[in-house]
Amino acid sequence: MSKIKLAIFDLDGVITSTTNEHFHAWELVFRTHFNINIDPSLESYTKGVSRIESLNVICNQYGLALSEDEKIQLAIEKNNIYNEMISSFNSKKVLSGVQHLLSYLKSHDIKLALGSASKNGKALLKLLDLEGYFDYIVDPTNLKSKPSPDIFNNAKNYFGFRSDQCIGIEDALSGIKAIKAAEMFAIGVGNEKLSDADIYVETLPQLNDSILDKIIEGKFKDEHSN
Ligand code: B16
Ligand code: MG
């Protein structure tokens, strides 16, 4: 690994938690239109993937064959409900350790990018008062969803860096797979044990400055491989 020049952050589950809001919005849509109570076990399959893919996961589960137009309408409705739900978000909703990590990376001259599947990423960063930290926000509109490496490669290519100069931070297995497919160093965070990551922590404060220094210097893997 080389010295790190770019850190690419996922949003939901890393910077803030919007999982409940996304899922509750889908619950409302499916109850209203189809009288279906979505099984809570579907939540993990709708996490980290695009809006339309989340919708497809739920439709497949309940054998609903909808036209493209119907899907687009439901996705718009879900997004309106979701936006209403997150409209009260503010800096208190930023997950523990995020501020410190962003400041620490910035103070080491590392560029910061948002690599989220969400089209609401920029607006959410604004609500969280974090927009100023980010040098680039990936627009996921025409990119393949994680576990494809496209979102991470898009950020890398924007700056013209090499993969071994980039790290990705993710809470979902599909996201870790995307980072590894992009041949970058993967930091896994959250409740789901992400053994495919190069380092996994339950919460970001567990990434102390000495660990961060090793990652930034590109020496973490050398010291932790056997
Ligand atoms: P939007 P991430 C993902 O966030 C969510 O986990 C997922 O549930 C959602 O479908 C996706 O964003 C798209 O969000 O509807 O706002 O475009 O983990 O990629 O930050
Ligand atoms: Mg996520």
Coordinates of N, CA and C and ligand atoms in Angstrom, one line a residue:
M1 N 0.8 -1.2 0.0 CA 0.0 0.0 0.0 C 0.9 1.3 0.0
S2 N 0.4 2.3 -0.7 CA 1.0 3.6 -0.6 C 0.4 4.5 0.4
K3 N 1.0 5.7 0.5 CA 0.3 6.7 1.4 C -1.1 7.0 0.9
I4 N -2.0 7.1 1.8 CA -3.4 7.3 1.4 C -3.6 8.8 1.0
K5 N -4.4 9.0 -0.1 CA -4.7 10.3 -0.6 C -6.2 10.6 -0.6
L6 N -7.0 9.5 -0.6 CA -8.4 9.7 -0.7 C -9.2 8.7 0.2
A7 N -10.1 9.2 1.0 CA -11.0 8.4 1.8 C -12.4 8.5 1.3
I8 N -13.1 7.4 0.9 CA -14.4 7.4 0.4 C -15.4 6.8 1.4
F9 N -16.3 7.6 1.8 CA -17.3 7.3 2.9 C -18.6 6.9 2.3
D10 N -19.1 5.7 2.8 CA -20.5 5.4 2.6 C -21.3 6.3 3.6
L11 N -22.6 6.4 3.4 CA -23.4 7.4 4.2 C -24.2 6.6 5.3
D12 N -25.3 5.9 4.8 CA -26.2 5.3 5.8 C -25.4 4.2 6.5
G13 N -25.3 4.3 7.8 CA -24.6 3.3 8.7 C -23.2 3.6 9.0
V14 N -22.7 4.7 8.3 CA -21.3 5.1 8.6 C -21.3 6.5 9.1
I15 N -21.9 7.4 8.4 CA -21.9 8.8 8.8 C -23.1 9.1 9.7
T16 N -24.3 8.6 9.3 CA -25.5 8.7 10.1 C -26.3 7.4 9.9
S17 N -27.4 7.3 10.6 CA -28.2 6.1 10.4 C -29.6 6.5 9.8
T18 N -29.8 6.1 8.6 CA -31.1 6.4 8.0 C -31.8 5.1 7.6
T19 N -31.3 4.0 8.1 CA -31.9 2.7 7.8 C -33.3 2.6 8.2
N20 N -33.7 3.0 9.4 CA -35.1 3.0 9.8 C -36.0 3.8 8.9
E21 N -35.5 5.0 8.6 CA -36.3 5.9 7.8 C -36.5 5.3 6.4
H22 N -35.5 4.8 5.8 CA -35.7 4.2 4.5 C -36.7 3.1 4.6
F23 N -36.5 2.2 5.6 CA -37.4 1.0 5.7 C -38.8 1.4 6.1
H24 N -39.0 2.3 7.0 CA -40.3 2.8 7.4 C -41.1 3.4 6.2
A25 N -40.3 4.1 5.4 CA -41.0 4.7 4.2 C -41.5 3.6 3.3
W26 N -40.7 2.6 3.1 CA -41.2 1.5 2.2 C -42.4 0.8 2.9
E27 N -42.3 0.6 4.2 CA -43.4 0.0 4.9 C -44.7 0.7 4.7
L28 N -44.6 2.0 4.8 CA -45.8 2.8 4.6 C -46.4 2.7 3.2
V29 N -45.5 2.7 2.2 CA -45.9 2.6 0.8 C -46.6 1.3 0.5
F30 N -46.0 0.2 1.0 CA -46.6 -1.1 0.7 C -47.9 -1.4 1.5
R31 N -48.0 -0.8 2.7 CA -49.2 -1.0 3.5 C -50.3 -0.2 2.8
T32 N -50.0 1.0 2.4 CA -51.0 1.9 1.7 C -51.5 1.3 0.4
H33 N -50.6 0.8 -0.4 CA -51.0 0.4 -1.8 C -51.4 -1.0 -1.9
F34 N -50.8 -1.9 -1.1 CA -51.0 -3.4 -1.3 C -51.5 -4.0 0.0
N35 N -51.7 -3.3 1.1 CA -52.1 -3.9 2.4 C -51.1 -4.9 2.8
I36 N -49.8 -4.7 2.5 CA -48.8 -5.7 2.9 C -47.9 -5.1 4.0
N37 N -47.7 -5.9 5.0 CA -46.8 -5.5 6.1 C -45.4 -6.2 5.8
I38 N -44.5 -5.4 5.4 CA -43.2 -6.0 4.9 C -42.5 -6.6 6.1
D39 N -42.0 -7.8 5.8 CA -41.3 -8.6 6.9 C -40.0 -7.8 7.2
P40 N -39.8 -7.6 8.5 CA -38.6 -6.8 9.0 C -37.3 -7.4 8.5
S41 N -37.3 -8.8 8.2 CA -36.0 -9.4 7.8 C -35.6 -8.9 6.4
L42 N -36.5 -8.2 5.7 CA -36.1 -7.7 4.4 C -35.2 -6.4 4.5
E43 N -35.2 -5.9 5.7 CA -34.4 -4.6 5.9 C -33.0 -4.7 5.4
S44 N -32.3 -5.8 5.8 CA -30.9 -5.9 5.5 C -30.7 -6.1 4.0
Y45 N -31.7 -6.6 3.2 CA -31.5 -6.7 1.8 C -31.8 -5.4 1.0
T46 N -32.4 -4.5 1.7 CA -32.7 -3.2 1.1 C -31.7 -2.1 1.4
K47 N -30.7 -2.5 2.3 CA -29.7 -1.6 2.8 C -28.6 -1.5 1.8
G48 N -28.1 -0.3 1.5 CA -26.9 -0.1 0.7 C -27.1 -0.3 -0.8
V49 N -28.3 -0.7 -1.2 CA -28.6 -0.8 -2.6 C -29.5 0.3 -3.0
S50 N -29.6 0.6 -4.3 CA -30.3 1.7 -4.8 C -31.8 1.7 -4.5
R51 N -32.5 2.8 -4.7 CA -33.9 2.9 -4.4 C -34.7 1.8 -5.2
I52 N -34.5 1.8 -6.5 CA -35.2 0.8 -7.3 C -34.9 -0.6 -7.0
E53 N -33.6 -0.9 -6.7 CA -33.3 -2.2 -6.2 C -33.9 -2.6 -4.9
S54 N -34.0 -1.7 -4.0 CA -34.7 -2.0 -2.7 C -36.2 -2.3 -3.0
L55 N -36.8 -1.6 -4.0 CA -38.2 -1.8 -4.3 C -38.3 -3.2 -5.0
N56 N -37.4 -3.6 -5.8 CA -37.4 -4.9 -6.5 C -37.3 -6.0 -5.5
V57 N -36.4 -5.8 -4.4 CA -36.3 -6.8 -3.4 C -37.6 -7.1 -2.8
I58 N -38.4 -6.0 -2.4 CA -39.7 -6.2 -1.7 C -40.7 -6.8 -2.7
C59 N -40.7 -6.3 -3.9 CA -41.7 -6.9 -4.9 C -41.5 -8.3 -5.2
N60 N -40.2 -8.7 -5.3 CA -39.9 -10.2 -5.5 C -40.4 -11.0 -4.4
Q61 N -40.2 -10.5 -3.2 CA -40.5 -11.3 -2.0 C -42.1 -11.6 -2.0
Y62 N -42.8 -10.6 -2.4 CA -44.3 -10.7 -2.4 C -44.9 -11.1 -3.7
G63 N -44.1 -11.4 -4.7 CA -44.6 -11.8 -6.0 C -45.4 -10.8 -6.7
L64 N -45.0 -9.5 -6.5 CA -45.7 -8.4 -7.2 C -45.0 -8.1 -8.5
A65 N -45.7 -8.2 -9.6 CA -45.1 -7.9 -10.9 C -45.6 -6.5 -11.3
L66 N -44.8 -5.5 -11.1 CA -45.3 -4.1 -11.4 C -44.7 -3.6 -12.7
S67 N -45.4 -2.7 -13.4 CA -44.8 -2.1 -14.6 C -43.7 -1.1 -14.2
E68 N -42.9 -0.7 -15.1 CA -41.8 0.3 -14.8 C -42.4 1.6 -14.3
D69 N -43.6 2.0 -14.9 CA -44.2 3.2 -14.5 C -44.7 3.2 -13.1
E70 N -45.3 2.0 -12.7 CA -45.8 1.8 -11.3 C -44.6 1.9 -10.4
K71 N -43.5 1.2 -10.8 CA -42.3 1.2 -9.9 C -41.8 2.7 -9.7
I72 N -41.7 3.4 -10.8 CA -41.2 4.8 -10.7 C -42.1 5.6 -9.7
Q73 N -43.4 5.4 -9.9 CA -44.4 6.2 -9.0 C -44.2 5.8 -7.5
L74 N -44.0 4.5 -7.3 CA -43.9 4.1 -5.9 C -42.5 4.6 -5.3
A75 N -41.5 4.6 -6.2 CA -40.2 5.1 -5.7 C -40.2 6.6 -5.4
I76 N -41.0 7.3 -6.2 CA -41.1 8.8 -5.9 C -41.9 9.0 -4.6
E77 N -42.9 8.2 -4.4 CA -43.7 8.3 -3.2 C -42.9 8.0 -2.0
K78 N -42.1 6.9 -2.1 CA -41.2 6.5 -1.0 C -40.2 7.6 -0.7
N79 N -39.7 8.2 -1.7 CA -38.7 9.2 -1.5 C -39.2 10.4 -0.8
N80 N -40.5 10.8 -1.2 CA -41.1 11.9 -0.5 C -41.3 11.7 0.9
I81 N -41.8 10.5 1.3 CA -42.0 10.1 2.7 C -40.6 10.1 3.4
Y82 N -39.6 9.5 2.8 CA -38.3 9.5 3.4 C -37.7 10.9 3.6
N83 N -37.9 11.8 2.6 CA -37.4 13.2 2.8 C -38.1 13.9 3.9
E84 N -39.4 13.6 4.1 CA -40.1 14.2 5.2 C -39.6 13.7 6.5
M85 N -39.3 12.4 6.5 CA -38.8 11.8 7.8 C -37.4 12.4 8.2
I86 N -36.5 12.6 7.2 CA -35.2 13.1 7.6 C -35.1 14.6 7.6
S87 N -36.2 15.3 7.4 CA -36.1 16.8 7.4 C -35.7 17.3 8.7
S88 N -35.9 16.6 9.8 CA -35.6 17.1 11.1 C -34.1 16.7 11.5
F89 N -33.4 16.0 10.6 CA -32.0 15.6 10.9 C -31.1 16.8 11.1
N90 N -30.2 16.7 12.1 CA -29.3 17.8 12.3 C -27.9 17.2 12.8
S91 N -27.0 18.0 13.2 CA -25.7 17.5 13.5 C -25.7 16.5 14.6
K92 N -26.7 16.5 15.4 CA -26.8 15.5 16.6 C -27.0 14.1 16.0
K93 N -27.4 14.0 14.8 CA -27.6 12.7 14.2 C -26.3 12.1 13.6
V94 N -25.2 12.8 13.6 CA -23.9 12.3 13.1 C -23.5 11.2 14.1
L95 N -23.1 10.0 13.5 CA -22.6 8.9 14.4 C -21.3 9.2 15.1
S96 N -21.2 8.6 16.2 CA -20.0 8.8 17.0 C -18.7 8.5 16.3
G97 N -17.7 9.4 16.4 CA -16.4 9.3 15.8 C -16.3 9.8 14.4
V98 N -17.4 10.2 13.8 CA -17.3 10.7 12.4 C -16.6 12.0 12.3
Q99 N -17.0 13.0 13.2 CA -16.3 14.3 13.1 C -14.8 14.2 13.3
H100 N -14.4 13.4 14.3 CA -13.0 13.3 14.5 C -12.3 12.7 13.3
L101 N -12.9 11.6 12.8 CA -12.2 10.9 11.6 C -12.1 11.9 10.4
L102 N -13.2 12.6 10.1 CA -13.1 13.5 9.0 C -12.0 14.6 9.2
S103 N -12.0 15.2 10.5 CA -11.0 16.2 10.8 C -9.6 15.7 10.7
Y104 N -9.4 14.4 11.2 CA -8.1 13.8 11.3 C -7.6 13.6 9.9
L105 N -8.5 13.1 9.0 CA -8.0 12.8 7.6 C -7.7 14.1 6.9
K106 N -8.6 15.1 7.1 CA -8.4 16.4 6.4 C -7.0 17.0 6.9
S107 N -6.7 16.9 8.2 CA -5.5 17.5 8.7 C -4.3 16.7 8.2
H108 N -4.5 15.5 7.6 CA -3.4 14.8 7.0 C -3.4 14.9 5.4
D109 N -4.1 16.0 5.0 CA -4.2 16.3 3.5 C -4.8 15.2 2.7
I110 N -5.7 14.5 3.3 CA -6.4 13.4 2.6 C -7.8 14.0 2.0
K111 N -8.0 13.8 0.7 CA -9.3 14.2 0.1 C -10.4 13.3 0.7
L112 N -11.6 13.9 0.8 CA -12.7 13.1 1.3 C -13.9 13.1 0.2
A113 N -14.4 11.9 0.0 CA -15.5 11.8 -1.0 C -16.6 11.0 -0.3
L114 N -17.9 11.3 -0.8 CA -19.0 10.5 -0.4 C -19.3 9.5 -1.5
G115 N -19.4 8.2 -1.1 CA -19.6 7.2 -2.1 C -20.9 6.4 -1.6
S116 N -22.0 7.0 -1.7 CA -23.3 6.4 -1.2 C -24.1 6.1 -2.4
A117 N -25.0 5.0 -2.2 CA -26.0 4.7 -3.2 C -27.1 5.7 -3.2
S118 N -27.2 6.6 -2.2 CA -28.3 7.5 -2.1 C -28.2 8.7 -2.9
K119 N -29.3 9.1 -3.6 CA -29.4 10.3 -4.4 C -29.6 11.5 -3.4
N120 N -29.9 11.2 -2.2 CA -30.1 12.3 -1.2 C -28.9 12.6 -0.4
G121 N -27.8 12.1 -0.8 CA -26.5 12.2 0.0 C -26.1 13.7 0.3
K122 N -26.1 14.5 -0.8 CA -25.7 15.9 -0.6 C -26.6 16.6 0.3
A123 N -27.9 16.5 0.1 CA -28.9 17.1 1.0 C -28.7 16.7 2.5
L124 N -28.5 15.4 2.6 CA -28.3 14.9 4.0 C -27.1 15.4 4.7
L125 N -26.0 15.5 3.9 CA -24.7 16.1 4.4 C -24.9 17.5 4.9
K126 N -25.7 18.2 4.1 CA -26.1 19.6 4.5 C -26.8 19.7 5.8
L127 N -27.8 18.8 5.9 CA -28.6 18.8 7.2 C -27.7 18.4 8.4
L128 N -26.7 17.5 8.1 CA -25.8 17.1 9.2 C -24.7 18.1 9.5
D129 N -24.7 19.1 8.6 CA -23.6 20.2 8.7 C -22.2 19.6 8.5
L130 N -22.1 18.7 7.5 CA -20.9 18.0 7.2 C -20.4 18.3 5.8
E131 N -21.3 19.0 5.0 CA -21.0 19.2 3.6 C -19.6 19.8 3.3
G132 N -19.2 20.7 4.2 CA -17.9 21.4 4.0 C -16.7 20.5 4.1
Y133 N -16.8 19.4 4.7 CA -15.7 18.4 4.7 C -15.4 17.8 3.4
F134 N -16.4 17.6 2.6 CA -16.3 16.8 1.4 C -15.8 17.5 0.1
D135 N -14.8 16.9 -0.5 CA -14.3 17.5 -1.7 C -15.1 17.0 -2.9
Y136 N -15.8 15.9 -2.8 CA -16.5 15.3 -4.0 C -17.6 14.4 -3.5
I137 N -18.7 14.5 -4.2 CA -19.9 13.6 -3.8 C -20.2 12.8 -5.1
V138 N -20.1 11.5 -5.0 CA -20.4 10.6 -6.2 C -21.9 10.7 -6.5
D139 N -22.2 10.9 -7.8 CA -23.6 10.9 -8.2 C -23.9 9.4 -8.7
P140 N -24.7 8.7 -7.9 CA -24.8 7.2 -8.2 C -25.8 7.0 -9.4
T141 N -26.4 8.0 -9.9 CA -27.5 7.8 -10.9 C -27.2 6.8 -12.0
N142 N -26.1 7.0 -12.7 CA -25.8 6.1 -13.8 C -24.8 5.0 -13.5
L143 N -24.5 4.8 -12.2 CA -23.5 3.8 -11.9 C -24.1 2.6 -11.4
K144 N -23.4 1.4 -11.6 CA -23.9 0.1 -11.1 C -23.8 0.2 -9.5
S145 N -24.8 -0.5 -8.9 CA -24.9 -0.5 -7.5 C -23.8 -1.4 -6.9
K146 N -23.4 -1.1 -5.6 CA -22.5 -2.0 -4.9 C -23.2 -3.4 -4.9
P147 N -22.5 -4.5 -5.0 CA -21.0 -4.7 -4.9 C -20.2 -4.4 -6.1
S148 N -20.8 -3.8 -7.1 CA -19.9 -3.3 -8.2 C -19.0 -2.2 -7.7
P149 N -17.7 -2.2 -8.2 CA -16.8 -1.2 -7.7 C -17.0 0.2 -8.2
D150 N -18.1 0.4 -9.1 CA -18.2 1.7 -9.8 C -18.2 3.0 -9.0
I151 N -19.0 2.9 -7.9 CA -19.1 4.1 -7.0 C -17.7 4.5 -6.5
F152 N -16.9 3.5 -6.1 CA -15.6 3.8 -5.5 C -14.6 4.2 -6.6
N153 N -14.7 3.6 -7.7 CA -13.8 3.9 -8.9 C -14.1 5.3 -9.4
N154 N -15.4 5.7 -9.4 CA -15.8 7.0 -9.8 C -15.1 8.1 -9.0
A155 N -15.1 7.9 -7.7 CA -14.4 8.9 -6.8 C -12.9 8.9 -7.1
K156 N -12.3 7.7 -7.2 CA -10.9 7.6 -7.5 C -10.5 8.3 -8.8
N157 N -11.3 8.1 -9.8 CA -11.0 8.6 -11.1 C -11.2 10.1 -11.1
Y158 N -12.1 10.6 -10.3 CA -12.3 12.1 -10.3 C -11.0 12.8 -9.9
F159 N -10.3 12.2 -8.9 CA -9.1 12.8 -8.4 C -7.9 12.3 -9.2
G160 N -8.0 11.3 -10.0 CA -6.9 10.7 -10.7 C -5.9 10.0 -9.8
F161 N -6.4 9.4 -8.7 CA -5.5 8.6 -7.8 C -5.5 7.2 -8.3
R162 N -4.5 6.4 -7.7 CA -4.5 4.9 -7.9 C -5.3 4.3 -6.7
S163 N -5.7 3.0 -7.0 CA -6.5 2.3 -6.0 C -5.8 2.2 -4.7
D164 N -4.5 1.9 -4.7 CA -3.7 1.7 -3.5 C -3.5 3.0 -2.7
Q165 N -4.0 4.1 -3.3 CA -3.9 5.4 -2.5 C -5.3 5.8 -1.9
C166 N -6.3 4.8 -2.0 CA -7.6 5.1 -1.5 C -8.1 4.1 -0.5
I167 N -8.9 4.6 0.4 CA -9.6 3.7 1.4 C -11.1 4.0 1.3
G168 N -11.8 2.9 1.6 CA -13.3 3.0 1.6 C -13.8 2.6 3.0
I169 N -14.9 3.3 3.5 CA -15.5 3.0 4.8 C -16.9 2.6 4.6
E170 N -17.3 1.4 5.0 CA -18.6 0.9 4.7 C -19.2 0.1 5.9
D171 N -20.5 0.0 6.0 CA -21.2 -0.8 7.0 C -21.9 -2.0 6.4
A172 N -21.9 -2.2 5.1 CA -22.7 -3.3 4.5 C -21.7 -4.2 3.8
L173 N -22.0 -5.5 3.8 CA -21.2 -6.5 3.1 C -21.0 -6.1 1.6
S174 N -22.1 -5.7 1.0 CA -22.1 -5.4 -0.5 C -21.1 -4.2 -0.7
G175 N -21.0 -3.3 0.3 CA -20.1 -2.1 0.2 C -18.7 -2.6 0.3
I176 N -18.4 -3.5 1.3 CA -17.0 -4.0 1.5 C -16.6 -4.7 0.2
K177 N -17.5 -5.5 -0.4 CA -17.2 -6.2 -1.6 C -16.8 -5.2 -2.7
A178 N -17.6 -4.1 -2.8 CA -17.4 -3.1 -3.8 C -16.0 -2.4 -3.6
I179 N -15.6 -2.2 -2.3 CA -14.3 -1.6 -2.1 C -13.2 -2.5 -2.5
K180 N -13.4 -3.8 -2.1 CA -12.3 -4.8 -2.5 C -12.3 -5.0 -4.0
A181 N -13.4 -5.0 -4.7 CA -13.4 -5.1 -6.1 C -12.7 -3.9 -6.8
A182 N -12.7 -2.7 -6.1 CA -12.0 -1.6 -6.6 C -10.5 -1.6 -6.1
E183 N -10.2 -2.7 -5.4 CA -8.8 -2.9 -5.0 C -8.3 -1.8 -4.0
M184 N -9.2 -1.4 -3.2 CA -8.8 -0.4 -2.2 C -8.8 -1.0 -0.8
F185 N -8.2 -0.3 0.2 CA -8.2 -0.7 1.6 C -9.6 -0.5 2.2
A186 N -10.2 -1.6 2.8 CA -11.6 -1.5 3.3 C -11.7 -1.5 4.8
I187 N -12.4 -0.4 5.3 CA -12.7 -0.3 6.7 C -14.1 -0.7 6.9
G188 N -14.4 -1.7 7.7 CA -15.8 -2.1 8.0 C -16.2 -1.6 9.3
V189 N -17.4 -1.0 9.4 CA -17.9 -0.5 10.7 C -19.4 -0.9 10.9
G190 N -19.8 -1.1 12.2 CA -21.2 -1.4 12.5 C -21.4 -2.7 13.1
N191 N -22.7 -3.1 13.3 CA -23.1 -4.3 14.0 C -22.8 -5.6 13.2
E192 N -22.8 -5.4 11.9 CA -22.7 -6.6 11.1 C -21.2 -6.9 10.9
K193 N -20.8 -8.1 11.5 CA -19.3 -8.4 11.4 C -18.9 -8.6 10.0
L194 N -18.0 -7.7 9.6 CA -17.6 -7.6 8.2 C -16.2 -8.2 8.0
S195 N -16.1 -9.6 8.0 CA -14.8 -10.2 8.0 C -14.0 -10.0 6.7
D196 N -14.7 -9.6 5.6 CA -14.0 -9.4 4.3 C -13.2 -8.0 4.4
A197 N -13.5 -7.2 5.4 CA -12.8 -5.9 5.4 C -11.4 -6.1 5.9
D198 N -10.5 -5.1 5.5 CA -9.1 -5.2 6.0 C -9.0 -4.9 7.5
I199 N -10.0 -4.1 8.0 CA -10.1 -3.9 9.4 C -11.5 -3.7 9.7
Y200 N -12.0 -4.3 10.8 CA -13.4 -4.1 11.2 C -13.5 -3.6 12.6
V201 N -14.4 -2.6 12.8 CA -14.6 -2.0 14.1 C -16.1 -1.9 14.3
E202 N -16.6 -2.0 15.5 CA -18.1 -1.9 15.8 C -18.5 -0.4 15.7
T203 N -17.6 0.5 16.2 CA -17.9 1.9 16.1 C -16.6 2.6 15.7
L204 N -16.7 3.8 15.1 CA -15.5 4.5 14.6 C -14.5 4.9 15.6
P205 N -15.0 5.3 16.9 CA -14.0 5.7 17.9 C -12.9 4.6 18.2
Q206 N -13.3 3.3 17.8 CA -12.3 2.3 18.0 C -11.1 2.4 17.0
L207 N -11.3 3.2 16.0 CA -10.2 3.4 15.1 C -9.3 4.6 15.7
N208 N -8.5 4.2 16.7 CA -7.7 5.3 17.3 C -6.6 5.9 16.4
D209 N -6.0 7.0 16.8 CA -5.1 7.7 15.9 C -3.9 6.9 15.5
S210 N -3.5 6.0 16.4 CA -2.3 5.2 16.1 C -2.7 4.2 14.9
I211 N -3.9 3.6 15.0 CA -4.3 2.7 13.9 C -4.5 3.5 12.6
L212 N -5.1 4.7 12.8 CA -5.3 5.6 11.6 C -4.0 5.9 11.0
D213 N -3.0 6.2 11.8 CA -1.7 6.6 11.2 C -1.1 5.5 10.4
K214 N -1.3 4.2 10.9 CA -0.8 3.1 10.1 C -1.5 2.9 8.8
I215 N -2.8 3.1 8.9 CA -3.6 3.0 7.6 C -3.2 4.1 6.6
I216 N -3.1 5.3 7.1 CA -2.8 6.5 6.3 C -1.4 6.3 5.6
E217 N -0.5 5.7 6.4 CA 0.9 5.5 5.9 C 1.0 4.3 4.9
G218 N -0.2 3.5 4.9 CA -0.2 2.3 4.0 C 0.5 1.1 4.6
K219 N 0.7 1.2 6.0 CA 1.5 0.2 6.6 C 0.6 -0.8 7.5
F220 N -0.7 -0.6 7.5 CA -1.5 -1.4 8.4 C -1.5 -2.9 8.0
K221 N -1.6 -3.1 6.6 CA -1.7 -4.5 6.2 C -0.4 -5.2 6.4
D222 N 0.8 -4.5 6.1 CA 2.1 -5.2 6.3 C 2.2 -5.7 7.8
E223 N 1.7 -4.8 8.7 CA 1.9 -5.2 10.1 C 0.9 -6.2 10.6
H224 N -0.2 -6.3 9.9 CA -1.3 -7.2 10.4 C -1.5 -8.5 9.5
S225 N -0.6 -8.7 8.6 CA -0.7 -9.9 7.8 C 0.3 -11.0 8.3
N226 N 0.0 -12.3 8.2 CA 0.9 -13.2 8.7 C 1.3 -14.3 7.6
Ligands
B16_1 P1 -32.0 7.0 -1.9 P2 -25.9 4.0 1.6 C1 -28.5 3.5 0.9 O1 -27.5 4.2 1.6 C2 -29.5 2.9 1.8 O2 -28.9 2.0 2.7 C3 -30.6 2.2 1.0 O3 -31.6 1.7 1.9 C4 -31.2 3.1 0.0 O4 -32.1 2.4 -0.9 C5 -30.1 3.7 -0.9 O5 -29.1 4.4 0.0 C6 -30.6 4.7 -1.9 O6 -31.1 5.9 -1.2 O7 -33.4 6.5 -2.0 O8 -31.9 8.1 -0.9 O9 -31.4 7.3 -3.2 O10 -25.6 3.0 2.6 O11 -25.5 3.7 0.2 O12 -25.4 5.4 2.0
MG2 MG -24.4 1.9 4.2

